Short mmCIF file of C-alpha atoms and ligand atoms in Angstrom, two decimals:
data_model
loop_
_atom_site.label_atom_id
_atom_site.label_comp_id
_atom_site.label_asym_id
_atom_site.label_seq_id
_atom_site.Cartn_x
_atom_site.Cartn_y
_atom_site.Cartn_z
CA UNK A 1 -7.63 32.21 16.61
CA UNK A 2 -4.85 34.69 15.88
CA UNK A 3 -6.20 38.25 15.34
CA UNK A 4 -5.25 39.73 12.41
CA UNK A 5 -3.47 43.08 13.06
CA UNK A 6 -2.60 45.26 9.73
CA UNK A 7 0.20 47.67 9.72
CA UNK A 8 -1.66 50.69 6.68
CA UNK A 9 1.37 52.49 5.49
CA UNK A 10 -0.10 55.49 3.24
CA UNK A 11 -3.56 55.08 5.11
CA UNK A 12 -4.08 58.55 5.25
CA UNK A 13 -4.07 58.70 1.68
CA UNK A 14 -6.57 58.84 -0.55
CA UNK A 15 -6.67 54.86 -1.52
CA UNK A 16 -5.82 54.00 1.98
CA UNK A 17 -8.08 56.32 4.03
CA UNK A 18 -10.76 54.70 2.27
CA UNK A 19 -9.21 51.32 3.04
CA UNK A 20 -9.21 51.28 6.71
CA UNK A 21 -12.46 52.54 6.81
CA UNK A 22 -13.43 49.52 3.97
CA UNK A 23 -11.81 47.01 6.82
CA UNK A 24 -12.84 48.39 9.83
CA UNK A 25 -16.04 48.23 8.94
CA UNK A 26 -16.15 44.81 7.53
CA UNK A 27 -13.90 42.98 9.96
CA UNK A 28 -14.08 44.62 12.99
CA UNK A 29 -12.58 42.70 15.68
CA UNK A 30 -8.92 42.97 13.20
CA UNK A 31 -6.27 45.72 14.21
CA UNK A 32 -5.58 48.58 11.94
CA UNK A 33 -2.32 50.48 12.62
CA UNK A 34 -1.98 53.28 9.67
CA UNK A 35 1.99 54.24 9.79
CA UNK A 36 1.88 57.61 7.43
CA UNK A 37 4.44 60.56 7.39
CA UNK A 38 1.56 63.07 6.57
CA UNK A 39 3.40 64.16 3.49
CA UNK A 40 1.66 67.13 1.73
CA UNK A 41 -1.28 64.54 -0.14
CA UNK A 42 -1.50 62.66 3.75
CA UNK A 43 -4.62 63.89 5.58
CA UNK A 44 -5.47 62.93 9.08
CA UNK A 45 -8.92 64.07 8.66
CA UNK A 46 -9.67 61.96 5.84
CA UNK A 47 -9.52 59.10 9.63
CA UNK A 48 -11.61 60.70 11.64
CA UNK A 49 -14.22 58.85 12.29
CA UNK A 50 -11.97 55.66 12.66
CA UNK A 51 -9.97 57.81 15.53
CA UNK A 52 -12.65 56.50 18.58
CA UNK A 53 -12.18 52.74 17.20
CA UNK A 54 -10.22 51.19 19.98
CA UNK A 55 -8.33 48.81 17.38
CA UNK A 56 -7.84 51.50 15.21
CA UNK A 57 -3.94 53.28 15.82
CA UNK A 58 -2.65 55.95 14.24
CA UNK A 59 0.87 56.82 13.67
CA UNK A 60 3.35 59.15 12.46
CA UNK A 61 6.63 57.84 10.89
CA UNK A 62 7.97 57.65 7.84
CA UNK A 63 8.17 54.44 5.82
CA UNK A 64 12.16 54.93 5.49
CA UNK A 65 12.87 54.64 9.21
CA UNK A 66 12.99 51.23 9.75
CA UNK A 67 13.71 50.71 13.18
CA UNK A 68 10.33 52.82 13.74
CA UNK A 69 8.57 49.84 11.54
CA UNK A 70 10.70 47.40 13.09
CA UNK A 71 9.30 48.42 16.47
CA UNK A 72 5.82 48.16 14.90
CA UNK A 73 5.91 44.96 13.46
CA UNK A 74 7.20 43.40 16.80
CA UNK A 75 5.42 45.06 19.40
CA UNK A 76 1.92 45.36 17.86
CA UNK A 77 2.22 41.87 16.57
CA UNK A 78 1.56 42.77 13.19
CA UNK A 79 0.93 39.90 10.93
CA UNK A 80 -0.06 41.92 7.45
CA UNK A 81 1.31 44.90 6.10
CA UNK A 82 -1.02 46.70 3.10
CA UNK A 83 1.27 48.94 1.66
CA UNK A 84 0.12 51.85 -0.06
CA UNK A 85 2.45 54.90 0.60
CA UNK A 86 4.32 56.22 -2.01
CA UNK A 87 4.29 59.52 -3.83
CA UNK A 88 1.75 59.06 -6.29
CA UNK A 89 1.57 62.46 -8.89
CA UNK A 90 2.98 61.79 -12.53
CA UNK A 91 3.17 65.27 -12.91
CA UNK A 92 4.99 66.22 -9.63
CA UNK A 93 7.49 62.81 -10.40
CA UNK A 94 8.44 65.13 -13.53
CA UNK A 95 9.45 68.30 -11.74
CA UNK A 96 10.59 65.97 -8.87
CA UNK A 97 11.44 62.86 -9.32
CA UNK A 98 13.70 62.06 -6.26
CA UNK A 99 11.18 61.97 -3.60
CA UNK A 100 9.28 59.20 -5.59
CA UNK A 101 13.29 57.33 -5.33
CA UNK A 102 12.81 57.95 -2.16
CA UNK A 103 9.51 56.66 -0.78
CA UNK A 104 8.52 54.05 -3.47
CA UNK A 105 11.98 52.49 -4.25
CA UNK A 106 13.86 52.74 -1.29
CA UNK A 107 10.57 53.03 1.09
CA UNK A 108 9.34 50.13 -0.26
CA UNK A 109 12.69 48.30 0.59
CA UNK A 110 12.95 49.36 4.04
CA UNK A 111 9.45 47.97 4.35
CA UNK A 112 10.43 44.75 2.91
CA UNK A 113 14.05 44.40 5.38
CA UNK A 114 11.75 44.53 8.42
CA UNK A 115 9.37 43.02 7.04
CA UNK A 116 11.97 40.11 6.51
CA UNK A 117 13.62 40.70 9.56
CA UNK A 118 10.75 40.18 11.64
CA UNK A 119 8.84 37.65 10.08
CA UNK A 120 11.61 35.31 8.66
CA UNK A 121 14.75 36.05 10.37
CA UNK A 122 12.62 35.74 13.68
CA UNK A 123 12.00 32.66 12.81
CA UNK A 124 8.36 33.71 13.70
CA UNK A 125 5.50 30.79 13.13
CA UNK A 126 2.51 32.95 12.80
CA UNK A 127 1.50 33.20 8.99
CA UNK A 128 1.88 36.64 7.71
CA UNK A 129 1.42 38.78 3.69
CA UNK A 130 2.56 41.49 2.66
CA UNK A 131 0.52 43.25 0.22
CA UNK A 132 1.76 45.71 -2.26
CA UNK A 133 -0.30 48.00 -3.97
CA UNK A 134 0.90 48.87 -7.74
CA UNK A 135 -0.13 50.90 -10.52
CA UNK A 136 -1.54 49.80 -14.22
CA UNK A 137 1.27 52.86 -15.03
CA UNK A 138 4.03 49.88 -14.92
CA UNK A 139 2.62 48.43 -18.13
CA UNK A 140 3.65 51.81 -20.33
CA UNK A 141 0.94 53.21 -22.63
CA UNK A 142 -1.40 50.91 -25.24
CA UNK A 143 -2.17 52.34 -28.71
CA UNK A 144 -6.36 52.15 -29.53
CA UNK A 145 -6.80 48.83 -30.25
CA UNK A 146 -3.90 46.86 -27.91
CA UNK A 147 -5.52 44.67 -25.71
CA UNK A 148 -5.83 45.73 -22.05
CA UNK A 149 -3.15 45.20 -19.45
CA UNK A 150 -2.73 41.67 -18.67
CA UNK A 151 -0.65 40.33 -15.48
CA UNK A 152 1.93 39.45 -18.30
CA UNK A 153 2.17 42.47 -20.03
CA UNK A 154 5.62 43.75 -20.40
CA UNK A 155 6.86 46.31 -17.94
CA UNK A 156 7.13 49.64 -19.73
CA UNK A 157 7.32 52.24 -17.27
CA UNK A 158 7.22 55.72 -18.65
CA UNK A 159 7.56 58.89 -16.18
CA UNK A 160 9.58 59.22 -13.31
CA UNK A 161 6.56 57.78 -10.64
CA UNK A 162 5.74 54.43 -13.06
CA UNK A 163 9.08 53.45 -12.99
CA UNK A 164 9.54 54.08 -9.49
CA UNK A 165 6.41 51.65 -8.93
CA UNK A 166 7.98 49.20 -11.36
CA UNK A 167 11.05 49.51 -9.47
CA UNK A 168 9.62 48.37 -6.09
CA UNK A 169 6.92 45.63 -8.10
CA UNK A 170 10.38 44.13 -9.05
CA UNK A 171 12.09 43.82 -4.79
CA UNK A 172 8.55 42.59 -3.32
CA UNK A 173 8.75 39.90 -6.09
CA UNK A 174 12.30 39.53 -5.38
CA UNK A 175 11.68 38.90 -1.64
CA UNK A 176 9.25 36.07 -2.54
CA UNK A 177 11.36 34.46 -4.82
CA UNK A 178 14.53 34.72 -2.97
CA UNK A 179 13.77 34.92 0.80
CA UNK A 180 10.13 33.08 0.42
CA UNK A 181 8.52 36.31 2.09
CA UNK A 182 4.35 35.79 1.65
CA UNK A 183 3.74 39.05 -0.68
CA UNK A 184 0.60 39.45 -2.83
CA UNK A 185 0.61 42.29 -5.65
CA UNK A 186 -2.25 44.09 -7.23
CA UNK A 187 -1.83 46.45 -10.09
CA UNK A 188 -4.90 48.74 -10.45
CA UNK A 189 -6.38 51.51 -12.88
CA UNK A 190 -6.87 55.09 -11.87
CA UNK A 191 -9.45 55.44 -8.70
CA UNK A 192 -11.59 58.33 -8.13
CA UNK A 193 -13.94 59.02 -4.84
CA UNK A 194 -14.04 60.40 -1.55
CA UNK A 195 -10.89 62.15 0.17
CA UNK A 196 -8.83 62.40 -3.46
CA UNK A 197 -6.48 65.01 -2.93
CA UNK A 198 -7.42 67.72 -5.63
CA UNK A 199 -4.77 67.97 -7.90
CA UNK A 200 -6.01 64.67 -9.57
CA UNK A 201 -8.21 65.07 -12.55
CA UNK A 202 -11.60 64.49 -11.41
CA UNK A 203 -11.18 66.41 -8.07
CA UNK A 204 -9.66 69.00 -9.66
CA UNK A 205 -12.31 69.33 -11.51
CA UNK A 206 -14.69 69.58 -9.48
CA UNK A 207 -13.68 72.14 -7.12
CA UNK A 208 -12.11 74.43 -10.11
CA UNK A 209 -16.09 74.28 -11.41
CA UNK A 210 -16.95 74.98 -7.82
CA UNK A 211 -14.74 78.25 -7.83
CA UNK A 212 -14.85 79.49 -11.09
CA UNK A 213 -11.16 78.15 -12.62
CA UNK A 214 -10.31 77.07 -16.02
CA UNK A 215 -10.26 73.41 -16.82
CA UNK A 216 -7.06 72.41 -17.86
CA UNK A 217 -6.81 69.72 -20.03
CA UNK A 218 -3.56 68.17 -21.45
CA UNK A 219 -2.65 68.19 -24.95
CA UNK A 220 -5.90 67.25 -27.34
CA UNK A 221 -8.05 65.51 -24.13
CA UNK A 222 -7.82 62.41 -25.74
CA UNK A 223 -5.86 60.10 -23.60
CA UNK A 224 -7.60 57.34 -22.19
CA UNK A 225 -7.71 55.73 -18.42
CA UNK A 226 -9.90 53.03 -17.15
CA UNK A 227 -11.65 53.95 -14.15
CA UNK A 228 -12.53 52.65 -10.77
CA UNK A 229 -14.28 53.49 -7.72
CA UNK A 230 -12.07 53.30 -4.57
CA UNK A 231 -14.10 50.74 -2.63
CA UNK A 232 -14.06 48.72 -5.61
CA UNK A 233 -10.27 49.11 -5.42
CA UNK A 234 -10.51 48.06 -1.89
CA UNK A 235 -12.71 45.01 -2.22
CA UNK A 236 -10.41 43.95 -5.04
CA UNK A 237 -7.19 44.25 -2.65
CA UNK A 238 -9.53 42.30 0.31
CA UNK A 239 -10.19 39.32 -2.02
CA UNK A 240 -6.64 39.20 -3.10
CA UNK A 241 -5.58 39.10 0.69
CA UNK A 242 -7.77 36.30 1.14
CA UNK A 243 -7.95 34.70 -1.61
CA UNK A 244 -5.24 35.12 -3.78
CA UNK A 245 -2.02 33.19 -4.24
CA UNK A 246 1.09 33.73 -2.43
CA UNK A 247 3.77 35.00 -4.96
CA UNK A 248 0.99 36.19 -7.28
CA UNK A 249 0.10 39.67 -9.34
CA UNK A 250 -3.22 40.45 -9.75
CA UNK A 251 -4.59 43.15 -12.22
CA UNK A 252 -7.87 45.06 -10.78
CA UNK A 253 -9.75 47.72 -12.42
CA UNK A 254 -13.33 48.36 -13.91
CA UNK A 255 -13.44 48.06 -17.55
CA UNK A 256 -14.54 51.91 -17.82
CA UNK A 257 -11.99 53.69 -20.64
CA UNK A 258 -12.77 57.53 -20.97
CA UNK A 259 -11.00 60.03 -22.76
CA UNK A 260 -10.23 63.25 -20.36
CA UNK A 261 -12.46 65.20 -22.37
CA UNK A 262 -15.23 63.01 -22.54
CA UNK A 263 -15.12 62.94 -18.61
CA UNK A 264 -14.67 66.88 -17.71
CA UNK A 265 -17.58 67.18 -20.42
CA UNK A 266 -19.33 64.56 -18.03
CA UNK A 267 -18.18 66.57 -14.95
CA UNK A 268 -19.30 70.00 -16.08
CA UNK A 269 -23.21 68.45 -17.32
CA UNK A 270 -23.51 66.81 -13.57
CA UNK A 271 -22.47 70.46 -11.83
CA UNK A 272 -24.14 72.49 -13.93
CA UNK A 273 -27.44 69.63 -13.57
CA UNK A 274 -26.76 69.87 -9.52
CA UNK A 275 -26.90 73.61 -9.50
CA UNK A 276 -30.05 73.80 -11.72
CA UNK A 277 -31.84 71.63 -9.00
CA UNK A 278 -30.10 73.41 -5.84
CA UNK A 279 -30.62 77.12 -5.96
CA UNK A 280 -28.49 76.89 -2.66
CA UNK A 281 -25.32 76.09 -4.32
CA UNK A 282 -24.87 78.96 -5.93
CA UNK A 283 -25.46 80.88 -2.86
CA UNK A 284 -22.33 78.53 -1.98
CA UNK A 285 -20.38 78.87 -4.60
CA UNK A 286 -21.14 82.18 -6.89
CA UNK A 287 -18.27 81.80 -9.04
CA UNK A 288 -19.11 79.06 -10.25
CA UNK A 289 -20.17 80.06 -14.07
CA UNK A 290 -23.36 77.41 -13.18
CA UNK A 291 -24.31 79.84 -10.54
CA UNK A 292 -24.69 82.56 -13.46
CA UNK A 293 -26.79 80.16 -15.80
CA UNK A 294 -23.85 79.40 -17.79
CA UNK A 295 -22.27 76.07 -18.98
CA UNK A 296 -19.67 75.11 -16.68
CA UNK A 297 -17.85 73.49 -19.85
CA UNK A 298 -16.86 77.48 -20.69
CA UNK A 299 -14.19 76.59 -18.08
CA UNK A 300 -12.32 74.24 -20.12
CA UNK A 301 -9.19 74.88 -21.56
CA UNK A 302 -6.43 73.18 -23.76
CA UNK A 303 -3.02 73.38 -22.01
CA UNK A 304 0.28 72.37 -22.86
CA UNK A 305 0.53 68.14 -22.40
CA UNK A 306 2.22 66.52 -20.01
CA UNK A 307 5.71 65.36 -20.86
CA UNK A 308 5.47 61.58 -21.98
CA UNK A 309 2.04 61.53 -21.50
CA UNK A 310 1.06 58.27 -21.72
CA UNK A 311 -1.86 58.22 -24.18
CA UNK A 312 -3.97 55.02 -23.16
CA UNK A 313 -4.10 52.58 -19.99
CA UNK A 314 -6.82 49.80 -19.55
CA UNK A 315 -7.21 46.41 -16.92
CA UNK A 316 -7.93 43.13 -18.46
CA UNK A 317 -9.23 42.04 -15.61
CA UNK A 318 -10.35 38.89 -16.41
CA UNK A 319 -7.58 36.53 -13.37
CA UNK A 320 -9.31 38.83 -10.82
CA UNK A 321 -13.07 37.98 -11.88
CA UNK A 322 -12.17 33.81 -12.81
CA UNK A 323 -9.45 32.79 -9.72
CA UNK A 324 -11.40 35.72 -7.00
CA UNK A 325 -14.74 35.82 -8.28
CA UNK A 326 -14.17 39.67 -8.46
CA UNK A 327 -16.89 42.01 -9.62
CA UNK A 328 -16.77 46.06 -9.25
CA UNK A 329 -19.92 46.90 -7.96
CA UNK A 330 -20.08 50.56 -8.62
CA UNK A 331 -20.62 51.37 -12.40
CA UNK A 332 -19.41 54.93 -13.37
CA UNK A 333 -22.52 56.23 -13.46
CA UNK A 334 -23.41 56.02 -9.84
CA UNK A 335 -19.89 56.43 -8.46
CA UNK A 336 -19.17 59.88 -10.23
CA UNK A 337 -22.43 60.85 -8.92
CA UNK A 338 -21.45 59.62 -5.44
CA UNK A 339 -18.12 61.60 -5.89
CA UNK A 340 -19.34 65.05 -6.72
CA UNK A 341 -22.33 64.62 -3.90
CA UNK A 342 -19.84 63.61 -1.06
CA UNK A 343 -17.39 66.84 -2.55
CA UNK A 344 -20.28 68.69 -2.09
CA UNK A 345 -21.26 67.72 1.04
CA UNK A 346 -17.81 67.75 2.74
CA UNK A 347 -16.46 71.42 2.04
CA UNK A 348 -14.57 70.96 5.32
CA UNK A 349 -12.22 68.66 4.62
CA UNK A 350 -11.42 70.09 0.80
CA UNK A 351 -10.86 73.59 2.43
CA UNK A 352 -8.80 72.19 4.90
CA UNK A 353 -6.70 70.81 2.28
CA UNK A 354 -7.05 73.68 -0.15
CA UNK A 355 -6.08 76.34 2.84
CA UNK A 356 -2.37 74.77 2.11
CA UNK A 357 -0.49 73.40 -0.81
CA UNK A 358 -3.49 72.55 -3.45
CA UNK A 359 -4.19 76.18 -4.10
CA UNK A 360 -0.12 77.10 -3.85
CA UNK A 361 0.51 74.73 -6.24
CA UNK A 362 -2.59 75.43 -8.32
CA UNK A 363 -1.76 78.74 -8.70
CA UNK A 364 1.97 77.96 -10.15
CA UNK A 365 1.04 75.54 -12.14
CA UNK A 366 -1.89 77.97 -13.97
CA UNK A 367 -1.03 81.41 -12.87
CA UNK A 368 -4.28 81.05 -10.35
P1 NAD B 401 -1.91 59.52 -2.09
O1 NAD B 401 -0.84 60.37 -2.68
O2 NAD B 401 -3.29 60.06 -1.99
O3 NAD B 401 -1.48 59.05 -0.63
C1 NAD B 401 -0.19 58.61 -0.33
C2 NAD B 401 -0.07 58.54 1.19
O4 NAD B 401 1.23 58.04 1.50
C3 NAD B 401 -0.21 59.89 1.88
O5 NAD B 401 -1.02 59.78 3.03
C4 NAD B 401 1.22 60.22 2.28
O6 NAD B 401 1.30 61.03 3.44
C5 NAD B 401 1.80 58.84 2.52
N1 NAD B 401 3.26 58.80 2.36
C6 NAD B 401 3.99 59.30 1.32
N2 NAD B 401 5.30 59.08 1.55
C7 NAD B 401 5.39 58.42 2.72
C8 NAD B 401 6.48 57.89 3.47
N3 NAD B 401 7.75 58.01 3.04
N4 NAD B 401 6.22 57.25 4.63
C9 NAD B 401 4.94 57.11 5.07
N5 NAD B 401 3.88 57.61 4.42
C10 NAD B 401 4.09 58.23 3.24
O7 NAD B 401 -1.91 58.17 -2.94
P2 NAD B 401 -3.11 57.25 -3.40
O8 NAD B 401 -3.70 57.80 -4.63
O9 NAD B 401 -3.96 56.96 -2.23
O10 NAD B 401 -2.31 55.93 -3.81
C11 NAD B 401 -2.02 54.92 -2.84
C12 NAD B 401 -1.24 53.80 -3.50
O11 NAD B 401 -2.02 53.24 -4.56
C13 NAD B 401 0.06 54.24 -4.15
O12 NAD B 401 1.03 53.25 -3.91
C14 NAD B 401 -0.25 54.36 -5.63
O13 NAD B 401 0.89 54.10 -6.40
C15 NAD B 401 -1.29 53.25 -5.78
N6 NAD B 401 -2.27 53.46 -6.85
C16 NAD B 401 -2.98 54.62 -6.95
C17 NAD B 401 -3.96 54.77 -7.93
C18 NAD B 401 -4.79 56.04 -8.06
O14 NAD B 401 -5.54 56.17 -9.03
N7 NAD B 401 -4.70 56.97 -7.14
C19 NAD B 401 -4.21 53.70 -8.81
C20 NAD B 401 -3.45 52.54 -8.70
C21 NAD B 401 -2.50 52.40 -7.70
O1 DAU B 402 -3.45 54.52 -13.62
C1 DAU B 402 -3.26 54.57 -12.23
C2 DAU B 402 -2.65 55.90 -11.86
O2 DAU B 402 -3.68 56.88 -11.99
C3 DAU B 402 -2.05 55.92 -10.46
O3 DAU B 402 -1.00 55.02 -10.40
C4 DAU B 402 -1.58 57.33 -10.10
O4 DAU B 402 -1.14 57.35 -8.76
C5 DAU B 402 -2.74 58.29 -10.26
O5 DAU B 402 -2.32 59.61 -9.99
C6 DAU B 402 -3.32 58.20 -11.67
O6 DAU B 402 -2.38 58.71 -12.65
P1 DAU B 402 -2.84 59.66 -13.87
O7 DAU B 402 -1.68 60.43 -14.32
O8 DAU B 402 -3.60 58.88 -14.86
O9 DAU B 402 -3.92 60.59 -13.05
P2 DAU B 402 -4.22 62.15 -13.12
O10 DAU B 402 -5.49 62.37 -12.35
O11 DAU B 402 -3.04 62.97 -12.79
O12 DAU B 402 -4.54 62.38 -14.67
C7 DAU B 402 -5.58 61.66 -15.32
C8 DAU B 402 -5.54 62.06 -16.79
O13 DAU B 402 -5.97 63.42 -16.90
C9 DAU B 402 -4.16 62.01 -17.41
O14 DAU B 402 -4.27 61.60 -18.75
C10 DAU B 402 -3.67 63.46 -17.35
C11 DAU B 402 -4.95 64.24 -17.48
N1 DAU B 402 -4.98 65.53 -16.76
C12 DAU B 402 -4.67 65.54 -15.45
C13 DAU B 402 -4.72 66.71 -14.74
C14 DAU B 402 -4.35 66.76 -13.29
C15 DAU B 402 -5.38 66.68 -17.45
O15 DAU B 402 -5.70 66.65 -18.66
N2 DAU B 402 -5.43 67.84 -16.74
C16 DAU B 402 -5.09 67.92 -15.41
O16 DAU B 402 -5.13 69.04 -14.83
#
C-alpha cells in the first residue's frame, strides 16, 4: 500500500501545530512534511516533540516559492497537501491588508499550480487531495436570530483577511471544477487551545490576567462566535480527508455561541478560581490582581471596536455530523479548562513568544 505522505503548510501554526501532532499520533507510519515560513505567529517550538519522529520533516519556505513546493511535492512523494498557512488576524488584515493578498490569495495559488503541475500535468496515477482549510468569516456576519452558517450560505466576506479566505475558497474550487484537481474544503468557527498565539482573544486573555493588563474588549462585548476546541477542529478536517467527497465544502464547528463578554467574564472566574486553590501562582505571577485577592474581572475594559466588526458567526453543522458522522468531543467546559491549565503549565513557550512581537505589538495597540 502507498504511504500517505502530507505536505503541512502553516504547521507551525497554531491550528496546524496541533494538527501534526493530531496525525502523528493517530497514523503513525504516514509522512508529515510541515513547509512554514516562520512568519511572526509561526513557532517551531509549538513541534518539538514531533522533531525526533523519523517521518516527521520540517521545513522552511515560504508558500509563494513554488519551485521550493514543486521540489517537495516530487521528491518526497507527497500525495496530500493540508493547507493551513495564511495570515490569519482580522485586526492586523485592517492595518495590513497586503500580506493577507499575499499569502492567502496568491499563496494559496502557487500551492494550487504545483499542486496541478505535479499531480495532473505529471500525469501521475497515485490518488492525491488537497485540503483547504477556510474560515466561517467567508459567510459575513448573522443578525440574532439568522440561522447558522450553512455550506450554502452566501459568501459575504467583510474585513480585509475574510475576503482574502473567500478569495482563495473560490481558486481551490476553481481547480476542481476546471482542472478536476481532488480538493476537499472545510470552513470552521473560531478555535481556541494549546500553542494560540496571544493576540487572539482567549489567549490574550489569559496571559494579560496573568500579568496584570487591562482586558480589552471591543465595542459593547456583545458580538458572538461559536467556539471549538482545536483537536475537534482537527478530527473534523481527518474525517473530511477520509471521508468526505471530492469537490465538496464542509462546515465544522461546535455549536458553542458566546458573547466576548460572557467569555472574559468566564476567563477571569476560572483564574481568579485557579489562584484561590494554588497559593503558588501568585508567587508566579504577583501582578496578577487574583494574586492580591481581587477579581480579575477589574481588568476589563471597553475599547474602541474593531472596524466592521462582524457582530455574530455560528456553524450549522449538521452535513458534517449526517454524511461524516462528526461529533466534537470536547464541550466548552472542559476545553477552556484544558486551555488555561496547559497556559499555565507551559510558561516557556508563551515567553518565548512574548520575548518578541506579542508584547511589541501589545504595547502599541494599548499603550502597554
Ligand atoms: P496562525 O496565524 O496561528 O498560523 C499560520 C501559520 O502559517 C504560521 O505558522 C505562519 O508562520 C505560517 N505562514 C504564514 N504565511 C506563510 C507563508 N507565506 N508560507 C508559509 N507559511 C506561512 O493561524 P491559525 O489560527 O493556526 O489558522 C490556520 C488556518 O486555519 C488559517 O488558514 C486560518 O484561516 C484557518 N482558520 C483559523 C481559525 C481560528 O480560529 N484560528 C478558524 C477557522 C479557520
Ligand atoms: O471565525 C473563525 C476566525 O476566528 C478565524 O478565521 C480567524 O483566523 C481567527 O482569528 C478568529 O477570528 P476572530 O476575529 O473572531 O478572533 P479574535 O480572537 O481576534 O476575536 C474574537 C472576538 O473577540 C472578536 O469578536 C473580536 C473580539 N476581541 C478580540 C481581541 C483580540 C476583543 O473584544 N478584544 C480583543 O483584544
Amino acid at each position: 500500500m502507498t504511504q500517505t505522505t502530507l505536505l503541512v503548510t502553516g504547521g507551525a501554526g497554531f491550528i496546524g501545530a496541533n494538527f501534526v501532532h493530531y496525525w502523528l499520533e493517530k497514523y503513525p507510519t504516514d509522512r508529515v512534511v510541515v513547509l512554514d515560513a516562520l512568519t511572526y505567529a509561526g513557532n517551531r517550538t509549538s513541534l518539538s516533540s514531533a522533531e525526533d519522529n523519523p517521518n516527521f520533516r520540517f521545513v522552511h519556505g515560504n508558500i509563494l516559492d513554488i519551485d521550493l513546493v514543486d521540489d517537495l511535492l516530487r521528491g518526497e512523494q507527497i500525495n496530500t497537501i493540508v493547507h493551513f498557512a495564511a495570515e490569519s488576524h482580522v485586526d492586523r488584515s485592517i492595518t495590513g491588508p497586503d500580506a493577507f493578498i499575499d499569502t492567502n490569495v496568491v499563496g494559496t495559488h502557487a500551492l494550487l499550480k504545483a499542486a496541478k503541475s505535479v499531480w495532473l500535468n505529471g500525469r501521475s496515477t497515485l490518488p492525491h487531495r488537497f485540503h483547504h482549510v477556510s474560515t466561517d468569516e467567508v459567510y459575513g456576519s448573522l443578525g440574532p436570530d439568522d440561522p447558522a452558517f450553512a455550506e450554502d450560505t452566501p459568501y459575504a466576506p467583510n474585513s480585509p483577511y475574510s475576503a482574502s479566505k473567500a478569495a482563495s475558497d473560490h481558486l481551490v474550487r476553481a481547480y476542481h471544477h476546471t482542472y478536476g484537481l481532488q480538493v476537499t474544503t472545510s470552513n470552521c468557527s473560531n478555535n481556541y487551545g494549546p500553542y494560540q498565539f496571544p493576540e487572539k482573544l482567549i489567549p490574550l486573555v489569559v496571559l494579560n490576567i496573568l500579568h496584570g493588563k487591562s482586558l480589552p474588549i471591543y465595542g459593547d462585548g456583545k458580538n458572538i462566535r461559536d467556539w471549538l476546541y482545536v483537536e475537534d477542529h482537527c478530527r473534523g478536517i481527518d474525517l473530511v480527508m477520509k471521508k468526505g467527497t471530492v469537490g465538496e465544502v464542509y462546515n465544522i464547528g461546535g455549536n458553542n455561541e458566546w458573547t466576548n463578554l460572557d467569555i472574559v467574564t468566564l476567563i477571569c472566574r476560572l483564574l481568579d478560581e485557579a489562584f484561590a486553590k494554588d497559593q503558588i501562582l501568585s508567587q508566579r505571577f504577583p501582578s496578577s490582581p487574583s494574586s492580591a485577592g481581587q477579581k480579575a474581572s477589574s481588568l476589563i475594559t471597553f475599547v474602541k471596536d474593531r472596524p466592521g466588526h462582524d457582530r455574530r458567526y455560528a456553524i450549522d453543522a449538521t452535513k458534517c455530523r449526517a454524511k461524516l458522522g462528526y461529533v466534537p468531543q470536547e464541550s466548552f467546559e472542559t476545553g477552556i479548562r484544558k486551555t488555561i491549565t496547559w497556559m499555565l503549565n507551559n510558561e516557556a513557550w508563551w515567553r518565548a513568544v512574548m520575548d518578541g512581537s506579542y508584547r511589541e505589538w501589545l504595547d502599541k495597540q494599548y499603550g502597554g
